[in-house]
Coordinates of C-alpha atoms in Angstrom, one line a residue:
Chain E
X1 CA 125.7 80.3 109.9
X2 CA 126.7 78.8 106.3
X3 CA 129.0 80.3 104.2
X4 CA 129.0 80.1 100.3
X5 CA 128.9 76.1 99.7
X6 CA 130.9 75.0 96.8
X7 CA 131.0 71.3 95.9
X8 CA 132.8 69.2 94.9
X9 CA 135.8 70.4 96.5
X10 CA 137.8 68.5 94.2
X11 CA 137.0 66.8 90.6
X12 CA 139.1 65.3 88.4
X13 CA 138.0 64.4 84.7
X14 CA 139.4 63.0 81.4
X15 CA 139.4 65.3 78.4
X16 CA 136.5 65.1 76.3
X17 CA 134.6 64.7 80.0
X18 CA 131.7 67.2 81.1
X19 CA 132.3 69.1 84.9
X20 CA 129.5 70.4 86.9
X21 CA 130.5 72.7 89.6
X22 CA 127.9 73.7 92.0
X23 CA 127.5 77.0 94.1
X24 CA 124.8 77.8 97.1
X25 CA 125.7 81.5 98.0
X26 CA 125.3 82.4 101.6
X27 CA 121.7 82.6 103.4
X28 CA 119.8 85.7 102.0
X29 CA 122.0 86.7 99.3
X30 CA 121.2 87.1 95.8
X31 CA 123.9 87.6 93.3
X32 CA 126.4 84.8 92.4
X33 CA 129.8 85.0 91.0
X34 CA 132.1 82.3 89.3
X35 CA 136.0 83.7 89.0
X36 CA 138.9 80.8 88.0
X37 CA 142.2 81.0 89.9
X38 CA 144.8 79.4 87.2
X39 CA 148.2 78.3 89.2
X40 CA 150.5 81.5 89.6
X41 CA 147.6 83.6 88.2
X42 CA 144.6 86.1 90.4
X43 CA 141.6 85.4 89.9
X44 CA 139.4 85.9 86.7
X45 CA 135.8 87.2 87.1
X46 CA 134.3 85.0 84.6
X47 CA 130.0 85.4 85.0
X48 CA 128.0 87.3 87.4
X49 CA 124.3 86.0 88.0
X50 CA 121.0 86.4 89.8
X51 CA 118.3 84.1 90.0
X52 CA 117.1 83.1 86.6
X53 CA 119.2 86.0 85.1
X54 CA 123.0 86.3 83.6
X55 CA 123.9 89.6 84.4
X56 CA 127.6 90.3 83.1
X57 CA 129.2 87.2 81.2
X58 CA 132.1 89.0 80.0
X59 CA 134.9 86.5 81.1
X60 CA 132.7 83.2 80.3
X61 CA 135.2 81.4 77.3
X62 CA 132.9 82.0 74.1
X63 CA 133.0 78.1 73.8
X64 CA 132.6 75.3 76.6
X65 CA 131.6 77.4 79.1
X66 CA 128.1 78.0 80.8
X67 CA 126.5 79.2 83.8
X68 CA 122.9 79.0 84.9
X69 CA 121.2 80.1 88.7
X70 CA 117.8 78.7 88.6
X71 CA 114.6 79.7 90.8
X72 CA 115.3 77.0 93.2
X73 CA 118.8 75.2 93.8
X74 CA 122.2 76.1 93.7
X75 CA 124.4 78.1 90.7
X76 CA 126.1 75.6 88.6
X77 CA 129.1 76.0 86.2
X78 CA 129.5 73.8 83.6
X79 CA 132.2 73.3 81.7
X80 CA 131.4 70.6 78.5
X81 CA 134.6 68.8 76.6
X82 CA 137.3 69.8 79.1
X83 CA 140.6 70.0 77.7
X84 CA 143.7 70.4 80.1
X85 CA 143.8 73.9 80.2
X86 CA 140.6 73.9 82.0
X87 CA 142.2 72.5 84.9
X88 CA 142.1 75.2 87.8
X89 CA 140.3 76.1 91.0
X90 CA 136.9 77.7 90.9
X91 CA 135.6 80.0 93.3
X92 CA 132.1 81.0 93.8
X93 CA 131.4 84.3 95.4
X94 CA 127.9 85.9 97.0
X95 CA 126.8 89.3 97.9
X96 CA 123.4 90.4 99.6
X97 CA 120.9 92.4 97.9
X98 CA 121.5 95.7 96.9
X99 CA 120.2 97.3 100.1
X100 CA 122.4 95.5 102.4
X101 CA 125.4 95.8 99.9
X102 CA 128.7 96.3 101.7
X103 CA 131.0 96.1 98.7
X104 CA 133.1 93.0 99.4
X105 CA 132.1 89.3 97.9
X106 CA 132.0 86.2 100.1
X107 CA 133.4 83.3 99.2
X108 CA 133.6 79.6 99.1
X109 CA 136.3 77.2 99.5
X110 CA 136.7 76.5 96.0
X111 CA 136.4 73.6 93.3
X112 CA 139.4 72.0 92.0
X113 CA 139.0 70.9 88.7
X114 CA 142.3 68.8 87.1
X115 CA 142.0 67.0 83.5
X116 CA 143.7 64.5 82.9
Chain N
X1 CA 138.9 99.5 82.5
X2 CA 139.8 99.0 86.0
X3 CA 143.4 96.9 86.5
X4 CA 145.1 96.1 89.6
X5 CA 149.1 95.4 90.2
X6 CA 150.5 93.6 93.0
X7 CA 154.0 94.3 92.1
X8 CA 156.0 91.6 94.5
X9 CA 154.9 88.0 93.7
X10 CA 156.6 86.7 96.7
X11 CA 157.7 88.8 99.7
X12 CA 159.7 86.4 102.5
X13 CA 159.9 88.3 106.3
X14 CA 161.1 86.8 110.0
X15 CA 158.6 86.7 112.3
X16 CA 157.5 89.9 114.2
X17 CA 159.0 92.2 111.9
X18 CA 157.0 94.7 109.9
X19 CA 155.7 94.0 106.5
X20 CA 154.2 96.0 103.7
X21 CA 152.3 94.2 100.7
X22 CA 151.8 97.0 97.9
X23 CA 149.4 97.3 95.4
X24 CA 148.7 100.0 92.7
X25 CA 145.0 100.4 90.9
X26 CA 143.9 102.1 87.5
X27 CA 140.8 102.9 87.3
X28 CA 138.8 105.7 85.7
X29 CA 136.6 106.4 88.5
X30 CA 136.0 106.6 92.2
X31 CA 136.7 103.1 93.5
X32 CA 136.5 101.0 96.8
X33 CA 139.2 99.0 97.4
X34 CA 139.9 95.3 99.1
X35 CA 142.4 93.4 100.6
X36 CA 141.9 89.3 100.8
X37 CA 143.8 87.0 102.4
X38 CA 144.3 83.1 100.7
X39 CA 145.3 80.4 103.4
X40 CA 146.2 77.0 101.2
X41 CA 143.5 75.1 99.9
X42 CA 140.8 77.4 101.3
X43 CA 138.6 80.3 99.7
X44 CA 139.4 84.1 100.1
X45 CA 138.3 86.0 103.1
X46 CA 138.4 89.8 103.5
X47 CA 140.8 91.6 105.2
X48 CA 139.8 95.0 105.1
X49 CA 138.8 97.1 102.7
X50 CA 137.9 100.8 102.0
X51 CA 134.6 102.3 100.1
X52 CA 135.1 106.3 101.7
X53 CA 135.9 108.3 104.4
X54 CA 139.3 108.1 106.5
X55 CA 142.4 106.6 104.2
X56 CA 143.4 104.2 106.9
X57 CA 141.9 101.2 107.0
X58 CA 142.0 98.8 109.7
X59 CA 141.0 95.3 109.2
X60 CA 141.7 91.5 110.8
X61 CA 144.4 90.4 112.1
X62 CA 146.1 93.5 112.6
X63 CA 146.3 94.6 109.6
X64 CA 145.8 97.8 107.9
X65 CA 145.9 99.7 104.5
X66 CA 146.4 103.5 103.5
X67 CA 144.4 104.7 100.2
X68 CA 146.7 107.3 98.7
X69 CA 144.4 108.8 95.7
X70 CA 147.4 110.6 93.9
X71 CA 149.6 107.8 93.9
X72 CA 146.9 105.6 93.4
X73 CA 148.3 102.6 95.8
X74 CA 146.4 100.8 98.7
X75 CA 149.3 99.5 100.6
X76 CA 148.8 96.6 103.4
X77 CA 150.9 96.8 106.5
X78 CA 151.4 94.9 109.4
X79 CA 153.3 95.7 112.1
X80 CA 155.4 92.4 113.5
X81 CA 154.1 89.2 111.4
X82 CA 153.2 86.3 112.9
X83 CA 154.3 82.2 111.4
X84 CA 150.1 82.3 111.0
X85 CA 149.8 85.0 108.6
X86 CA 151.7 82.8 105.6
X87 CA 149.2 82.7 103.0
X88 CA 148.5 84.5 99.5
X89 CA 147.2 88.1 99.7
X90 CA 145.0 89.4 96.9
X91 CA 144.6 93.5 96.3
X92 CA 141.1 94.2 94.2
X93 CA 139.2 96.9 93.0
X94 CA 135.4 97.4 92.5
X95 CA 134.0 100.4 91.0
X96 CA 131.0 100.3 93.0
X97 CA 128.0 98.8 92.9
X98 CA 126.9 97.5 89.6
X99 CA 123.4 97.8 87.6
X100 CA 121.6 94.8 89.2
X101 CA 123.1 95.5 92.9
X102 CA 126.0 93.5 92.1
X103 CA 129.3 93.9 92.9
X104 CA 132.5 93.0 90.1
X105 CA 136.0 92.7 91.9
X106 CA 139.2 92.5 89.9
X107 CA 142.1 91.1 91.7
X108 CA 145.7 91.2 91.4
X109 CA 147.8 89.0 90.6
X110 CA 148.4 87.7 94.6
X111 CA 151.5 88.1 96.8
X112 CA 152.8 84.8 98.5
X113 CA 154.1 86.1 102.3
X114 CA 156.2 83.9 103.6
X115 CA 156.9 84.3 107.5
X116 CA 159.7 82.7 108.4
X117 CA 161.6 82.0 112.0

């Protein structure tokens, strides 16, 4: 019974460097979520997909920053020209259609991204 | 906009005495409410959480919540703590289920419970 599958679990990259994190939500879900966890901070919705489709982007960074969840494969977030700020732990959430919607997200274990 | 405030960053507490976590919302509408629990290194799992009906929650773990509309908090309590329930807690706030089916949390800021001997 998998749960939300986030890898890497750890990435380190020099600045300037692109970072792919990747995202498979939990069997029969359909919406994706991407929210940052900063040291000594909550976490930060940042995008909220389903397949093919961004649905709320509101706390992407207007530069840098993208998200895509295509047809077949997992959710990606990609971060291009990290700078040191960037570094942080990323957390990819899942939720089941809207008829089996409970309210709460499920999440994975988290990608830790540190620039160097 | 919806906001949440955990107002204790770090709460320290011997083992098997009682604890109590709070956490106040603002929001402009009827909201459900979450509690999530953050062991290190690992991803958040739910605790309890409340979307209607009676205002005390009871989730994992033995732990449970009371929704107090008027004063608009959704406290956490646990009875005696345990060395195993040192981790990060996390109070958030939906308001319900999006356009799409979806479903937008906003967390606190966290609260660091440490149990100690």
């Amino acid at each position: 019974n998998a749960g939300v599958m986030q890898n890497p679990r750890h990435l380190v990259r020099r600045r300037g460097q692109e970072a792919r994190l990747r995202c498979s939500p939990m069997k029969g879900h359909s919406h994706v979520y991407w929210y940052r966890q900063l040291p000594e901070e909550g976490l930060k919705f940042m995008v909220y997909l389903q397949k093919e489709n961004i649905i709320d982007e509101s706390g992407m960074p207007k530069e840098r920053f993208s998200a895509e969840f295509p047809k077949e494969g997992p959710s990606i977030l990609r971060i291009q020209q990290v700078v040191r700020g960037d570094s942080a732990a990323y957390f990819c959430a899942s939720s089941p259609p809207n008829t089996k919607n409970t309210g709460e997200l499920f999440f994975g274990e988290g990608s830790r991204l540190t620039v160097l | 906009a919806q906001s949440v405030t955990q107002l204790d960053s770090q709460v320290p507490v011997f083992e098997e005495a009682p604890v109590e976590l709070r956490c106040n919302y603002s929001s402009s509408v009827s909201v459900y409410l979450f509690w999530y629990v953050q062991y290190p290194n690992q991803g958040l799992q739910l605790l309890l959480k409340y979307l209607s009906g009676s205002t005390l929650v009871k989730g994992i773990n033995g732990f449970e919540a009371e929704f107090n509309k008027s004063q608009t908090s959704f406290h956490l309590r646990k009875p005696s703590v345990h060395i195993s329930d040192t981790a990060e807690y996390f109070c958030a706030v939906s308001e319900g289920v999006l356009t799409g089916g979806g479903n937008k949390l906003t967390f606190g800021t966290g609260t660091q419970l440490k149990v100690e001997l």
